[in-house]
Amino acid sequence: MTFYTYNYLHQSQGNWQYARMIILSVLALIFIVFLIHYLRNRLDVKYKDLSIIVGTLLLLILAMQYDDFSAVQSASKQTGQITTVVKESAKRLGVAPQKVSINSTSQNANLMIKTPKGIFRIDYNSDGTQFVLEKVELHDQHDIKVEGKA
């Protein structure tokens, strides 16, 4: 069973999005530079070809970004909900959120948290607005892995 720390969940929300935005910005800057060179030297065809290649690449990456936007937004929302559950659980148990890890990155029915005080199962009420922490004992605790730094 794999548990994810609060820091792992918090950091994984936007790392790839930042990398994509940096790549898009660099490509847009390169496209503008090549376009300016082409407009200054209309007889030099290599800048026209380079600007067309970079522009096409930029459009392709923008299309992929748009396609992944809803999936990333949904995943980010679920991760945000999970971090809220981790913070609330830590508050109820009187431990720091950094010492709490959870067994899923998305909200599902079988959530468990691992704290210095033990392992707890999270039971939601029927409408999913409130939860209760129930201490559990796992039979095989040797298979527990924790992703992220505590």
mmCIF file of C-alpha atoms in Angstrom:
data_model
loop_
_atom_site.group_PDB
_atom_site.id
_atom_site.type_symbol
_atom_site.label_atom_id
_atom_site.label_comp_id
_atom_site.label_asym_id
_atom_site.label_seq_id
_atom_site.Cartn_x
_atom_site.Cartn_y
_atom_site.Cartn_z
ATOM 1 C CA MET A 1 0.000 0.000 0.000
ATOM 2 C CA THR A 2 1.396 3.398 -0.959
ATOM 3 C CA PHE A 3 0.850 6.510 1.135
ATOM 4 C CA TYR A 4 1.492 10.045 -0.125
ATOM 5 C CA THR A 5 2.735 12.784 2.188
ATOM 6 C CA TYR A 6 1.137 16.199 2.451
ATOM 7 C CA ASN A 7 4.225 17.804 0.899
ATOM 8 C CA TYR A 8 4.104 15.372 -2.048
ATOM 9 C CA LEU A 9 0.444 16.203 -2.709
ATOM 10 C CA HIS A 10 0.989 19.924 -2.294
ATOM 11 C CA GLN A 11 4.018 20.057 -4.604
ATOM 12 C CA SER A 12 2.593 17.803 -7.319
ATOM 13 C CA GLN A 13 -0.340 20.119 -8.025
ATOM 14 C CA GLY A 14 1.394 22.475 -10.410
ATOM 15 C CA ASN A 15 4.904 21.345 -11.276
ATOM 16 C CA TRP A 16 4.095 20.057 -14.767
ATOM 17 C CA GLN A 17 1.898 23.065 -15.514
ATOM 18 C CA TYR A 18 4.795 25.414 -14.760
ATOM 19 C CA ALA A 19 7.093 23.433 -17.046
ATOM 20 C CA ARG A 20 4.553 23.625 -19.867
ATOM 21 C CA MET A 21 4.123 27.351 -19.425
ATOM 22 C CA ILE A 22 7.904 27.848 -19.550
ATOM 23 C CA ILE A 23 8.154 25.771 -22.743
ATOM 24 C CA LEU A 24 5.303 27.730 -24.324
ATOM 25 C CA SER A 25 6.885 31.033 -23.377
ATOM 26 C CA VAL A 26 10.273 30.054 -24.800
ATOM 27 C CA LEU A 27 8.692 28.830 -28.044
ATOM 28 C CA ALA A 28 6.646 32.012 -28.376
ATOM 29 C CA LEU A 29 9.767 34.101 -27.835
ATOM 30 C CA ILE A 30 11.722 32.100 -30.445
ATOM 31 C CA PHE A 31 8.802 32.442 -32.875
ATOM 32 C CA ILE A 32 8.732 36.220 -32.416
ATOM 33 C CA VAL A 33 12.509 36.472 -32.916
ATOM 34 C CA PHE A 34 12.402 34.438 -36.137
ATOM 35 C CA LEU A 35 9.388 36.397 -37.388
ATOM 36 C CA ILE A 36 11.146 39.711 -36.754
ATOM 37 C CA HIS A 37 14.255 38.455 -38.568
ATOM 38 C CA TYR A 38 12.119 37.359 -41.496
ATOM 39 C CA LEU A 39 10.258 40.672 -41.683
ATOM 40 C CA ARG A 40 13.567 42.573 -41.668
ATOM 41 C CA ASN A 41 15.210 40.362 -44.302
ATOM 42 C CA ARG A 42 12.445 39.220 -46.621
ATOM 43 C CA LEU A 43 14.946 37.807 -49.105
ATOM 44 C CA ASP A 44 16.420 35.415 -46.521
ATOM 45 C CA VAL A 45 14.019 32.462 -46.681
ATOM 46 C CA LYS A 46 15.555 30.498 -43.795
ATOM 47 C CA TYR A 47 13.937 32.775 -41.204
ATOM 48 C CA LYS A 48 10.571 32.315 -42.888
ATOM 49 C CA ASP A 49 10.978 28.542 -42.766
ATOM 50 C CA LEU A 50 12.183 28.621 -39.169
ATOM 51 C CA SER A 51 9.292 30.837 -38.087
ATOM 52 C CA ILE A 52 6.814 28.498 -39.809
ATOM 53 C CA ILE A 53 8.353 25.455 -38.089
ATOM 54 C CA VAL A 54 8.407 27.092 -34.651
ATOM 55 C CA GLY A 55 4.890 28.514 -35.173
ATOM 56 C CA THR A 56 3.574 25.064 -36.070
ATOM 57 C CA LEU A 57 5.279 23.561 -33.042
ATOM 58 C CA LEU A 58 3.827 26.312 -30.866
ATOM 59 C CA LEU A 59 0.309 25.652 -32.193
ATOM 60 C CA LEU A 60 0.740 21.917 -31.605
ATOM 61 C CA ILE A 61 1.802 22.432 -27.995
ATOM 62 C CA LEU A 62 -1.028 24.929 -27.439
ATOM 63 C CA ALA A 63 -3.508 22.359 -28.766
ATOM 64 C CA MET A 64 -2.121 19.719 -26.402
ATOM 65 C CA GLN A 65 -2.272 22.211 -23.547
ATOM 66 C CA TYR A 66 -5.922 22.960 -24.300
ATOM 67 C CA ASP A 67 -6.701 19.247 -24.576
ATOM 68 C CA ASP A 68 -5.098 18.460 -21.218
ATOM 69 C CA PHE A 69 -6.523 21.533 -19.481
ATOM 70 C CA SER A 70 -9.736 19.912 -18.256
ATOM 71 C CA ALA A 71 -7.937 16.755 -17.104
ATOM 72 C CA VAL A 72 -5.302 18.765 -15.251
ATOM 73 C CA GLN A 73 -7.942 21.030 -13.749
ATOM 74 C CA SER A 74 -9.930 18.031 -12.485
ATOM 75 C CA ALA A 75 -6.822 16.339 -11.062
ATOM 76 C CA SER A 76 -5.739 19.576 -9.406
ATOM 77 C CA LYS A 77 -9.190 19.995 -7.858
ATOM 78 C CA GLN A 78 -9.137 16.426 -6.501
ATOM 79 C CA THR A 79 -5.617 16.865 -5.127
ATOM 80 C CA GLY A 80 -6.760 20.101 -3.492
ATOM 81 C CA GLN A 81 -9.648 18.230 -1.877
ATOM 82 C CA ILE A 82 -7.271 15.545 -0.619
ATOM 83 C CA THR A 83 -4.889 18.113 0.876
ATOM 84 C CA THR A 84 -7.875 19.668 2.650
ATOM 85 C CA VAL A 85 -8.762 16.240 4.086
ATOM 86 C CA VAL A 86 -5.151 15.761 5.223
ATOM 87 C CA LYS A 87 -5.089 19.189 6.913
ATOM 88 C CA GLU A 88 -8.447 18.590 8.633
ATOM 89 C CA SER A 89 -7.388 15.109 9.786
ATOM 90 C CA ALA A 90 -4.103 16.465 11.138
ATOM 91 C CA LYS A 91 -5.983 19.185 12.983
ATOM 92 C CA ARG A 92 -8.378 16.665 14.557
ATOM 93 C CA LEU A 93 -5.525 14.385 15.614
ATOM 94 C CA GLY A 94 -3.314 17.219 16.843
ATOM 95 C CA VAL A 95 -0.360 16.539 14.531
ATOM 96 C CA ALA A 96 1.341 18.626 11.861
ATOM 97 C CA PRO A 97 -0.006 18.087 8.301
ATOM 98 C CA GLN A 98 3.562 17.320 7.168
ATOM 99 C CA LYS A 99 3.526 14.182 9.352
ATOM 100 C CA VAL A 100 0.305 12.861 7.804
ATOM 101 C CA SER A 101 0.215 10.738 4.653
ATOM 102 C CA ILE A 102 -2.806 9.431 2.736
ATOM 103 C CA ASN A 103 -3.227 6.355 0.539
ATOM 104 C CA SER A 104 -4.715 8.069 -2.523
ATOM 105 C CA THR A 105 -4.216 11.188 -4.619
ATOM 106 C CA SER A 106 -7.919 11.366 -5.485
ATOM 107 C CA GLN A 107 -10.967 11.219 -3.298
ATOM 108 C CA ASN A 108 -12.489 7.746 -3.149
ATOM 109 C CA ALA A 109 -14.416 5.626 -0.663
ATOM 110 C CA ASN A 110 -11.431 3.790 0.872
ATOM 111 C CA LEU A 111 -9.216 6.552 2.187
ATOM 112 C CA MET A 112 -6.738 5.810 4.939
ATOM 113 C CA ILE A 113 -4.247 8.128 6.598
ATOM 114 C CA LYS A 114 -0.990 7.258 8.317
ATOM 115 C CA THR A 115 0.103 9.412 11.222
ATOM 116 C CA PRO A 116 2.554 9.048 14.100
ATOM 117 C CA LYS A 117 -0.499 8.133 16.204
ATOM 118 C CA GLY A 118 -1.396 5.192 13.937
ATOM 119 C CA ILE A 119 -3.351 4.422 10.792
ATOM 120 C CA PHE A 120 -6.894 5.734 10.474
ATOM 121 C CA ARG A 121 -9.699 5.018 8.029
ATOM 122 C CA ILE A 122 -11.779 7.946 6.851
ATOM 123 C CA ASP A 123 -15.552 7.341 6.883
ATOM 124 C CA TYR A 124 -17.664 9.958 5.120
ATOM 125 C CA ASN A 125 -21.299 10.660 5.877
ATOM 126 C CA SER A 126 -23.955 10.010 3.205
ATOM 127 C CA ASP A 127 -23.621 13.396 1.474
ATOM 128 C CA GLY A 128 -19.799 13.474 1.725
ATOM 129 C CA THR A 129 -19.522 16.735 3.634
ATOM 130 C CA GLN A 130 -18.215 15.385 6.960
ATOM 131 C CA PHE A 131 -16.005 12.483 7.965
ATOM 132 C CA VAL A 132 -15.048 10.432 10.983
ATOM 133 C CA LEU A 133 -11.598 9.004 11.698
ATOM 134 C CA GLU A 134 -11.550 5.363 12.806
ATOM 135 C CA LYS A 135 -8.299 3.813 14.021
ATOM 136 C CA VAL A 136 -7.432 0.564 12.243
ATOM 137 C CA GLU A 137 -4.736 -2.086 12.565
ATOM 138 C CA LEU A 138 -3.283 -3.453 9.341
ATOM 139 C CA HIS A 139 -2.272 -7.116 9.296
ATOM 140 C CA ASP A 140 0.687 -6.661 6.936
ATOM 141 C CA GLN A 141 2.416 -3.343 7.618
ATOM 142 C CA HIS A 142 5.614 -4.361 5.810
ATOM 143 C CA ASP A 143 4.186 -3.468 2.381
ATOM 144 C CA ILE A 144 3.627 0.196 3.274
ATOM 145 C CA LYS A 145 5.547 2.685 1.127
ATOM 146 C CA VAL A 146 5.504 6.429 1.669
ATOM 147 C CA GLU A 147 5.959 8.692 -1.390
ATOM 148 C CA GLY A 148 7.399 12.138 -0.731
ATOM 149 C CA LYS A 149 9.349 13.682 2.100
ATOM 150 C CA ALA A 150 7.800 13.971 5.511
#
